[in-house]
Amino acid sequence: MTDLPPKPATTPARPYFSSGPCAKPPGWSADRLNPVSLGRSHRSKIGKQRLQYCIDLMRELLNLPDTHRIGIVPGSDTGAFEMAMWTMLGARPVTALAWESFGEGWVTDAVKQLKIDPTVVRADYGQLPDLDAIDWSNDVLFTWNGTTSGVRVPNADFIPVDREGLSFADATSGVFAYDIDWTKIDVATFSWQKVLGGEGAHGVLILGPRAVERLETYTPAWPLPKVFRLVSKGKLTEGVFKGETINTPSMLAVEDAIFSLEWAKSLGTDGLIARSDANAAALDKIVAERDWLGHLAADPATRSKTSVCLTVEGADEALIKKMASLLEAENAAYDVAGYRDAPAGLRIWCGATVDTADIEALGPWLDWAYATAKAG
């Protein structure tokens, strides 16, 4: 019988490495949430105040210019991005970038639901498409940070200032972790459950002035569900971006987001980015020290610093599932198996709500789980 390696002596204090919903901020507990809006209508004075405060905090932390509106919408990041697609696409040709599962999802919806025939620029998992191949007379859909592939755009330099089409950025694993040039972004979406470690079900929609102009001058050919409607009598429904949400929000989720945003504000945007950078560097060191581990994203310039996807030598889905189960049973790491549509491997969240010491403690546990799973 093969001797199994001993279990490491040190376990991560907070073994929450899921890529969504992600780890809560350090010091979080339910009894620290402000209950002031709970049990109240979201249309009450206090409800509107808390929703507006949440929006104001997001604007401040994202360094969002006054030209851009920010609203809370239903359906998490998916709902927010679908809302943008359904209300604005169809005015001009569309280019969709797809290098992981969510980008492919936007392609599918554009083709099968909206009956648009987009130009699709694809790349395999771990790679980035040719950004120079984009025709910016088209509207362009892309993910800023591919959560399921660990590949991101390096920056916004590939988006021209004088673009004719709109830029649609699914930025759910990117906001609060990268410095985003908002002058290049017409539409952005994200959810609290990623870098902020908030709860799911709510999305955030950011509209630049060119997106607002599109909404007010273009009517799609298809019918719009009520929860997608952003225009009334030819004008943007401004209340959506002032705390008057389209659908009833969970005020508990809003209070949870406020907690995370106040924590983030205490660090500042640079502090949030620095925490993600330190976590990604710690994981990169673990990978560099092990010949059986690798990065799915080979190019460091386009490698995610939040949802880091790893290759495991000789691994198939069964081995990865075994490793993840072993780590969870030891409370060493939760939810680290790669995304179901991605190549078999591990995915470790390195966003700002994770502590670097816990990433560092993970390395020996990965050794143990790998050896134990292979022996089994």
Tab-separated table of C-alpha atoms in Angstrom:
chain	number	residue	atom	x	y	z
A	1	MET	CA	0.000	0.000	0.000
A	2	THR	CA	1.348	3.437	-0.912
A	3	ASP	CA	2.195	5.627	2.070
A	4	LEU	CA	0.100	8.771	2.053
A	5	PRO	CA	1.708	12.121	2.836
A	6	PRO	CA	0.997	13.591	6.260
A	7	LYS	CA	-1.629	16.278	6.533
A	8	PRO	CA	-0.188	19.796	6.815
A	9	ALA	CA	-0.049	21.288	10.299
A	10	THR	CA	-1.490	24.673	9.305
A	11	THR	CA	-4.944	25.113	7.798
A	12	PRO	CA	-6.169	28.312	6.143
A	13	ALA	CA	-8.078	30.343	8.739
A	14	ARG	CA	-10.763	31.155	6.164
A	15	PRO	CA	-10.743	28.416	3.512
A	16	TYR	CA	-13.207	30.248	1.259
A	17	PHE	CA	-11.754	30.100	-2.249
A	18	SER	CA	-14.977	29.882	-4.271
A	19	SER	CA	-15.136	32.035	-7.401
A	20	GLY	CA	-18.717	33.074	-6.701
A	21	PRO	CA	-20.213	33.704	-4.312
A	22	CYS	CA	-16.783	34.581	-2.969
A	23	ALA	CA	-15.291	34.965	0.498
A	24	LYS	CA	-16.846	37.554	2.775
A	25	PRO	CA	-14.630	40.483	3.799
A	26	PRO	CA	-12.431	39.892	6.850
A	27	GLY	CA	-14.381	40.539	10.044
A	28	TRP	CA	-17.789	39.962	8.445
A	29	SER	CA	-20.621	38.525	10.529
A	30	ALA	CA	-24.368	38.736	10.081
A	31	ASP	CA	-24.842	40.660	13.317
A	32	ARG	CA	-22.658	43.460	11.953
A	33	LEU	CA	-25.130	44.269	9.183
A	34	ASN	CA	-27.211	47.405	9.694
A	35	PRO	CA	-30.875	46.324	10.144
A	36	VAL	CA	-32.283	49.824	9.583
A	37	SER	CA	-33.915	48.991	6.227
A	38	LEU	CA	-35.024	45.437	6.997
A	39	GLY	CA	-38.757	44.887	7.084
A	40	ARG	CA	-39.269	48.218	5.325
A	41	SER	CA	-40.415	48.922	1.803
A	42	HIS	CA	-37.599	49.572	-0.639
A	43	ARG	CA	-39.695	52.575	-1.699
A	44	SER	CA	-39.792	54.011	1.809
A	45	LYS	CA	-37.596	56.987	2.598
A	46	ILE	CA	-35.074	54.827	4.446
A	47	GLY	CA	-35.166	52.168	1.721
A	48	LYS	CA	-34.368	54.683	-0.999
A	49	GLN	CA	-31.682	56.267	1.158
A	50	ARG	CA	-29.878	52.965	1.695
A	51	LEU	CA	-30.103	52.023	-1.975
A	52	GLN	CA	-28.742	55.432	-2.971
A	53	TYR	CA	-25.982	55.149	-0.360
A	54	CYS	CA	-25.004	51.776	-1.828
A	55	ILE	CA	-24.866	53.324	-5.301
A	56	ASP	CA	-22.833	56.284	-4.018
A	57	LEU	CA	-20.282	53.966	-2.389
A	58	MET	CA	-19.880	51.980	-5.604
A	59	ARG	CA	-19.412	55.183	-7.603
A	60	GLU	CA	-16.757	56.452	-5.193
A	61	LEU	CA	-14.782	53.206	-5.094
A	62	LEU	CA	-14.896	52.703	-8.840
A	63	ASN	CA	-13.833	56.315	-9.484
A	64	LEU	CA	-16.815	56.454	-11.808
A	65	PRO	CA	-17.193	59.791	-13.616
A	66	ASP	CA	-20.389	61.810	-13.321
A	67	THR	CA	-21.084	61.044	-16.981
A	68	HIS	CA	-21.832	57.409	-16.084
A	69	ARG	CA	-25.001	56.203	-14.362
A	70	ILE	CA	-25.022	53.237	-12.003
A	71	GLY	CA	-28.072	51.188	-11.067
A	72	ILE	CA	-28.999	48.059	-9.133
A	73	VAL	CA	-30.930	45.545	-11.237
A	74	PRO	CA	-32.287	41.987	-10.838
A	75	GLY	CA	-30.628	38.771	-11.921
A	76	SER	CA	-27.010	39.208	-10.803
A	77	ASP	CA	-24.396	39.989	-13.476
A	78	THR	CA	-26.215	37.775	-15.970
A	79	GLY	CA	-29.431	39.759	-15.563
A	80	ALA	CA	-27.587	43.048	-15.920
A	81	PHE	CA	-25.774	41.968	-19.092
A	82	GLU	CA	-28.924	40.475	-20.614
A	83	MET	CA	-30.732	43.749	-19.859
A	84	ALA	CA	-28.041	45.647	-21.760
A	85	MET	CA	-28.146	43.253	-24.720
A	86	TRP	CA	-31.930	43.191	-25.033
A	87	THR	CA	-32.355	46.959	-24.778
A	88	MET	CA	-29.453	48.172	-26.940
A	89	LEU	CA	-28.373	45.559	-29.481
A	90	GLY	CA	-29.758	45.551	-33.001
A	91	ALA	CA	-28.997	49.161	-33.883
A	92	ARG	CA	-25.774	48.209	-35.672
A	93	PRO	CA	-23.744	45.029	-36.333
A	94	VAL	CA	-22.361	43.137	-33.321
A	95	THR	CA	-18.986	41.556	-32.568
A	96	ALA	CA	-18.806	39.119	-29.649
A	97	LEU	CA	-15.536	37.995	-28.062
A	98	ALA	CA	-15.644	34.496	-26.583
A	99	TRP	CA	-12.810	32.804	-24.748
A	100	GLU	CA	-14.724	31.193	-21.883
A	101	SER	CA	-18.216	30.003	-20.984
A	102	PHE	CA	-19.909	33.331	-20.194
A	103	GLY	CA	-18.672	34.969	-23.386
A	104	GLU	CA	-20.031	31.955	-25.266
A	105	GLY	CA	-23.317	32.458	-23.412
A	106	TRP	CA	-23.657	35.975	-24.784
A	107	VAL	CA	-23.015	34.623	-28.283
A	108	THR	CA	-25.725	31.993	-27.830
A	109	ASP	CA	-28.260	34.535	-26.608
A	110	ALA	CA	-27.484	36.984	-29.387
A	111	VAL	CA	-27.967	34.265	-32.014
A	112	LYS	CA	-30.801	32.163	-30.604
A	113	GLN	CA	-32.821	34.673	-28.598
A	114	LEU	CA	-32.280	38.006	-30.340
A	115	LYS	CA	-31.760	36.440	-33.794
A	116	ILE	CA	-28.679	38.580	-34.398
A	117	ASP	CA	-25.856	37.188	-36.520
A	118	PRO	CA	-22.796	38.490	-34.676
A	119	THR	CA	-19.210	38.314	-35.789
A	120	VAL	CA	-17.622	35.988	-33.235
A	121	VAL	CA	-13.937	36.274	-32.349
A	122	ARG	CA	-13.015	33.174	-30.345
A	123	ALA	CA	-10.054	31.760	-28.455
A	124	ASP	CA	-9.566	28.525	-26.549
A	125	TYR	CA	-9.612	28.389	-22.753
A	126	GLY	CA	-6.400	29.930	-21.465
A	127	GLN	CA	-5.976	32.202	-24.484
A	128	LEU	CA	-7.171	35.697	-25.417
A	129	PRO	CA	-8.635	36.440	-28.866
A	130	ASP	CA	-6.876	38.781	-31.261
A	131	LEU	CA	-8.023	42.146	-29.963
A	132	ASP	CA	-6.653	43.843	-33.071
A	133	ALA	CA	-9.225	41.938	-35.162
A	134	ILE	CA	-12.175	43.854	-33.694
A	135	ASP	CA	-14.225	46.073	-35.975
A	136	TRP	CA	-15.257	48.978	-33.759
A	137	SER	CA	-17.921	50.160	-36.168
A	138	ASN	CA	-19.798	47.307	-34.480
A	139	ASP	CA	-21.126	47.030	-30.965
A	140	VAL	CA	-18.651	44.823	-29.102
A	141	LEU	CA	-19.399	42.355	-26.294
A	142	PHE	CA	-16.572	41.060	-24.090
A	143	THR	CA	-15.734	39.841	-20.616
A	144	TRP	CA	-13.154	41.955	-18.819
A	145	ASN	CA	-12.017	39.038	-16.680
A	146	GLY	CA	-12.967	35.525	-17.785
A	147	THR	CA	-14.023	33.945	-14.504
A	148	THR	CA	-14.091	30.411	-15.899
A	149	SER	CA	-10.836	30.580	-17.874
A	150	GLY	CA	-8.653	32.860	-15.763
A	151	VAL	CA	-7.925	35.085	-18.781
A	152	ARG	CA	-8.494	38.852	-18.792
A	153	VAL	CA	-7.976	41.777	-21.095
A	154	PRO	CA	-4.723	43.506	-20.082
A	155	ASN	CA	-6.305	46.988	-20.078
A	156	ALA	CA	-8.686	49.124	-22.115
A	157	ASP	CA	-6.089	50.211	-24.694
A	158	PHE	CA	-7.685	47.997	-27.360
A	159	ILE	CA	-10.873	50.109	-27.222
A	160	PRO	CA	-10.543	53.212	-29.428
A	161	VAL	CA	-11.729	56.578	-28.195
A	162	ASP	CA	-13.365	57.293	-31.550
A	163	ARG	CA	-15.279	53.978	-31.737
A	164	GLU	CA	-18.586	54.031	-33.580
A	165	GLY	CA	-20.114	51.059	-31.776
A	166	LEU	CA	-20.725	50.625	-28.065
A	167	SER	CA	-18.397	48.688	-25.782
A	168	PHE	CA	-20.238	46.189	-23.551
A	169	ALA	CA	-18.026	44.881	-20.732
A	170	ASP	CA	-19.085	41.984	-18.537
A	171	ALA	CA	-16.797	43.070	-15.730
A	172	THR	CA	-18.069	40.975	-12.847
A	173	SER	CA	-14.696	39.514	-11.790
A	174	GLY	CA	-12.816	42.653	-12.743
A	175	VAL	CA	-14.336	45.676	-11.016
A	176	PHE	CA	-12.603	46.622	-7.740
A	177	ALA	CA	-9.608	44.467	-8.767
A	178	TYR	CA	-8.284	46.409	-11.787
A	179	ASP	CA	-7.958	50.033	-12.748
A	180	ILE	CA	-10.622	50.478	-15.447
A	181	ASP	CA	-10.583	53.390	-17.879
A	182	TRP	CA	-14.247	54.351	-17.828
A	183	THR	CA	-13.887	56.649	-20.837
A	184	LYS	CA	-13.567	53.443	-22.890
A	185	ILE	CA	-16.605	51.705	-21.384
A	186	ASP	CA	-20.141	52.411	-22.596
A	187	VAL	CA	-21.842	49.583	-20.718
A	188	ALA	CA	-20.465	47.588	-17.782
A	189	THR	CA	-22.071	44.976	-15.554
A	190	PHE	CA	-21.060	43.134	-12.402
A	191	SER	CA	-22.447	41.552	-9.259
A	192	TRP	CA	-21.646	42.041	-5.595
A	193	GLN	CA	-20.910	38.344	-5.139
A	194	LYS	CA	-17.475	38.514	-6.748
A	195	VAL	CA	-14.767	40.954	-5.614
A	196	LEU	CA	-16.920	42.394	-2.811
A	197	GLY	CA	-17.890	38.982	-1.430
A	198	GLY	CA	-21.541	40.065	-1.376
A	199	GLU	CA	-24.715	38.079	-1.892
A	200	GLY	CA	-26.047	36.927	-5.269
A	201	ALA	CA	-29.275	37.713	-7.160
A	202	HIS	CA	-28.568	41.432	-7.685
A	203	GLY	CA	-26.666	42.913	-10.589
A	204	VAL	CA	-25.172	46.325	-11.217
A	205	LEU	CA	-25.536	48.128	-14.547
A	206	ILE	CA	-23.291	51.035	-15.496
A	207	LEU	CA	-24.212	53.209	-18.474
A	208	GLY	CA	-22.014	55.788	-20.137
A	209	PRO	CA	-23.500	58.717	-22.091
A	210	ARG	CA	-23.291	56.909	-25.439
A	211	ALA	CA	-25.317	54.004	-24.013
A	212	VAL	CA	-27.955	56.423	-22.718
A	213	GLU	CA	-28.130	58.028	-26.157
A	214	ARG	CA	-28.670	54.580	-27.697
A	215	LEU	CA	-31.487	53.800	-25.276
A	216	GLU	CA	-33.244	57.081	-25.996
A	217	THR	CA	-32.920	56.958	-29.780
A	218	TYR	CA	-33.342	53.251	-30.584
A	219	THR	CA	-36.254	50.873	-30.040
A	220	PRO	CA	-35.465	47.149	-30.386
A	221	ALA	CA	-37.531	45.025	-32.777
A	222	TRP	CA	-38.312	42.465	-30.077
A	223	PRO	CA	-40.627	42.808	-27.064
A	224	LEU	CA	-38.935	43.625	-23.749
A	225	PRO	CA	-39.818	41.945	-20.447
A	226	LYS	CA	-40.844	44.423	-17.761
A	227	VAL	CA	-37.676	43.883	-15.719
A	228	PHE	CA	-35.550	44.907	-18.737
A	229	ARG	CA	-37.273	48.209	-19.524
A	230	LEU	CA	-35.028	51.216	-18.959
A	231	VAL	CA	-36.903	53.809	-21.025
A	232	SER	CA	-40.286	55.472	-20.582
A	233	LYS	CA	-41.766	57.753	-23.253
A	234	GLY	CA	-38.451	57.918	-25.053
A	235	LYS	CA	-36.416	58.972	-22.003
A	236	LEU	CA	-34.178	57.032	-19.668
A	237	THR	CA	-35.950	56.015	-16.471
A	238	GLU	CA	-33.616	57.970	-14.203
A	239	GLY	CA	-35.110	56.561	-11.006
A	240	VAL	CA	-33.449	53.212	-11.680
A	241	PHE	CA	-30.119	54.957	-11.161
A	242	LYS	CA	-31.253	56.765	-8.005
A	243	GLY	CA	-32.259	53.785	-5.892
A	244	GLU	CA	-35.692	53.188	-7.437
A	245	THR	CA	-35.037	49.657	-8.584
A	246	ILE	CA	-37.039	47.976	-11.370
A	247	ASN	CA	-37.846	44.940	-9.219
A	248	THR	CA	-38.080	44.585	-5.438
A	249	PRO	CA	-34.525	44.157	-4.109
A	250	SER	CA	-33.497	42.226	-1.035
A	251	MET	CA	-32.681	44.938	1.476
A	252	LEU	CA	-30.716	42.329	3.437
A	253	ALA	CA	-28.500	41.808	0.382
A	254	VAL	CA	-28.224	45.588	0.010
A	255	GLU	CA	-27.128	45.973	3.637
A	256	ASP	CA	-24.625	43.162	3.115
A	257	ALA	CA	-23.249	44.976	0.055
A	258	ILE	CA	-23.016	48.198	2.050
A	259	PHE	CA	-20.959	46.398	4.704
A	260	SER	CA	-18.563	45.157	2.023
A	261	LEU	CA	-18.359	48.556	0.364
A	262	GLU	CA	-17.628	50.313	3.653
A	263	TRP	CA	-14.892	47.767	4.326
A	264	ALA	CA	-13.546	48.382	0.834
A	265	LYS	CA	-13.663	52.142	1.366
A	266	SER	CA	-11.506	51.742	4.473
A	267	LEU	CA	-8.810	50.259	2.226
A	268	GLY	CA	-9.362	52.467	-0.795
A	269	THR	CA	-9.364	51.296	-4.390
A	270	ASP	CA	-5.590	50.941	-4.455
A	271	GLY	CA	-5.760	48.857	-1.293
A	272	LEU	CA	-8.280	46.492	-2.830
A	273	ILE	CA	-6.139	46.066	-5.933
A	274	ALA	CA	-3.041	45.528	-3.785
A	275	ARG	CA	-4.738	42.715	-1.844
A	276	SER	CA	-5.708	40.933	-5.073
A	277	ASP	CA	-2.207	41.416	-6.446
A	278	ALA	CA	-0.637	39.965	-3.286
A	279	ASN	CA	-2.955	36.964	-3.336
A	280	ALA	CA	-2.273	36.248	-6.996
A	281	ALA	CA	1.475	36.553	-6.384
A	282	ALA	CA	1.282	34.119	-3.465
A	283	LEU	CA	-0.567	31.584	-5.594
A	284	ASP	CA	1.853	32.107	-8.465
A	285	LYS	CA	4.699	31.230	-6.089
A	286	ILE	CA	2.912	28.009	-5.135
A	287	VAL	CA	2.536	27.109	-8.823
A	288	ALA	CA	6.160	27.936	-9.623
A	289	GLU	CA	7.386	25.596	-6.877
A	290	ARG	CA	5.411	22.568	-8.153
A	291	ASP	CA	6.037	20.849	-11.464
A	292	TRP	CA	2.579	19.225	-11.405
A	293	LEU	CA	0.743	22.578	-11.215
A	294	GLY	CA	0.450	25.163	-13.961
A	295	HIS	CA	-1.567	28.177	-15.061
A	296	LEU	CA	-4.303	27.671	-17.639
A	297	ALA	CA	-3.586	31.248	-18.748
A	298	ALA	CA	-0.011	30.987	-19.953
A	299	ASP	CA	0.591	34.710	-20.519
A	300	PRO	CA	1.040	36.625	-17.229
A	301	ALA	CA	-0.059	39.855	-18.951
A	302	THR	CA	-3.545	38.437	-19.520
A	303	ARG	CA	-3.771	36.173	-16.470
A	304	SER	CA	-6.536	36.900	-14.007
A	305	LYS	CA	-5.573	38.147	-10.575
A	306	THR	CA	-8.961	37.178	-9.146
A	307	SER	CA	-10.257	33.898	-10.599
A	308	VAL	CA	-6.986	32.036	-11.101
A	309	CYS	CA	-7.408	28.798	-13.069
A	310	LEU	CA	-4.785	26.064	-12.652
A	311	THR	CA	-3.876	22.966	-14.629
A	312	VAL	CA	-3.056	19.738	-12.776
A	313	GLU	CA	-0.727	17.199	-14.379
A	314	GLY	CA	-2.561	14.097	-15.516
A	315	ALA	CA	-5.858	15.251	-14.043
A	316	ASP	CA	-9.297	14.388	-15.320
A	317	GLU	CA	-12.647	15.470	-13.919
A	318	ALA	CA	-12.724	12.567	-11.440
A	319	LEU	CA	-9.312	13.422	-9.959
A	320	ILE	CA	-10.196	17.094	-9.587
A	321	LYS	CA	-13.494	16.188	-7.926
A	322	LYS	CA	-11.630	13.901	-5.507
A	323	MET	CA	-9.088	16.598	-4.668
A	324	ALA	CA	-11.822	19.168	-4.037
A	325	SER	CA	-13.727	16.729	-1.813
A	326	LEU	CA	-10.626	15.896	0.219
A	327	LEU	CA	-9.818	19.566	0.779
A	328	GLU	CA	-13.391	20.383	1.778
A	329	ALA	CA	-13.568	17.461	4.218
A	330	GLU	CA	-10.462	18.813	5.976
A	331	ASN	CA	-11.806	22.407	5.973
A	332	ALA	CA	-8.674	23.333	4.072
A	333	ALA	CA	-10.314	24.745	0.930
A	334	TYR	CA	-13.889	25.037	-0.260
A	335	ASP	CA	-15.161	25.002	-3.861
A	336	VAL	CA	-11.849	24.879	-5.726
A	337	ALA	CA	-12.770	22.609	-8.637
A	338	GLY	CA	-12.660	24.348	-12.006
A	339	TYR	CA	-15.806	25.425	-13.818
A	340	ARG	CA	-17.797	22.552	-15.338
A	341	ASP	CA	-17.263	23.685	-18.953
A	342	ALA	CA	-13.566	24.458	-18.524
A	343	PRO	CA	-10.681	21.988	-18.875
A	344	ALA	CA	-10.257	19.825	-15.775
A	345	GLY	CA	-8.309	21.787	-13.182
A	346	LEU	CA	-8.502	23.912	-10.062
A	347	ARG	CA	-9.795	27.460	-9.663
A	348	ILE	CA	-8.661	29.555	-6.705
A	349	TRP	CA	-10.264	32.912	-5.973
A	350	CYS	CA	-7.644	35.537	-5.168
A	351	GLY	CA	-9.837	38.616	-4.853
A	352	ALA	CA	-9.440	41.237	-2.152
A	353	THR	CA	-11.683	39.547	0.434
A	354	VAL	CA	-9.242	36.612	0.678
A	355	ASP	CA	-6.279	36.912	3.077
A	356	THR	CA	-2.830	36.282	1.594
A	357	ALA	CA	-1.839	34.114	4.564
A	358	ASP	CA	-4.635	31.708	3.650
A	359	ILE	CA	-3.366	31.459	0.067
A	360	GLU	CA	0.116	30.723	1.401
A	361	ALA	CA	-1.238	28.012	3.712
A	362	LEU	CA	-3.003	26.363	0.774
A	363	GLY	CA	0.129	25.111	-0.988
A	364	PRO	CA	0.939	22.110	1.283
A	365	TRP	CA	-2.729	21.148	1.277
A	366	LEU	CA	-2.732	21.016	-2.506
A	367	ASP	CA	0.292	18.697	-2.327
A	368	TRP	CA	-1.532	16.447	0.141
A	369	ALA	CA	-4.782	16.367	-1.821
A	370	TYR	CA	-3.015	15.646	-5.111
A	371	ALA	CA	-0.958	12.782	-3.708
A	372	THR	CA	-3.908	11.354	-1.788
A	373	ALA	CA	-6.272	11.539	-4.753
A	374	LYS	CA	-3.745	9.872	-7.066
A	375	ALA	CA	-3.055	7.120	-4.522
A	376	GLY	CA	-6.789	6.512	-4.104
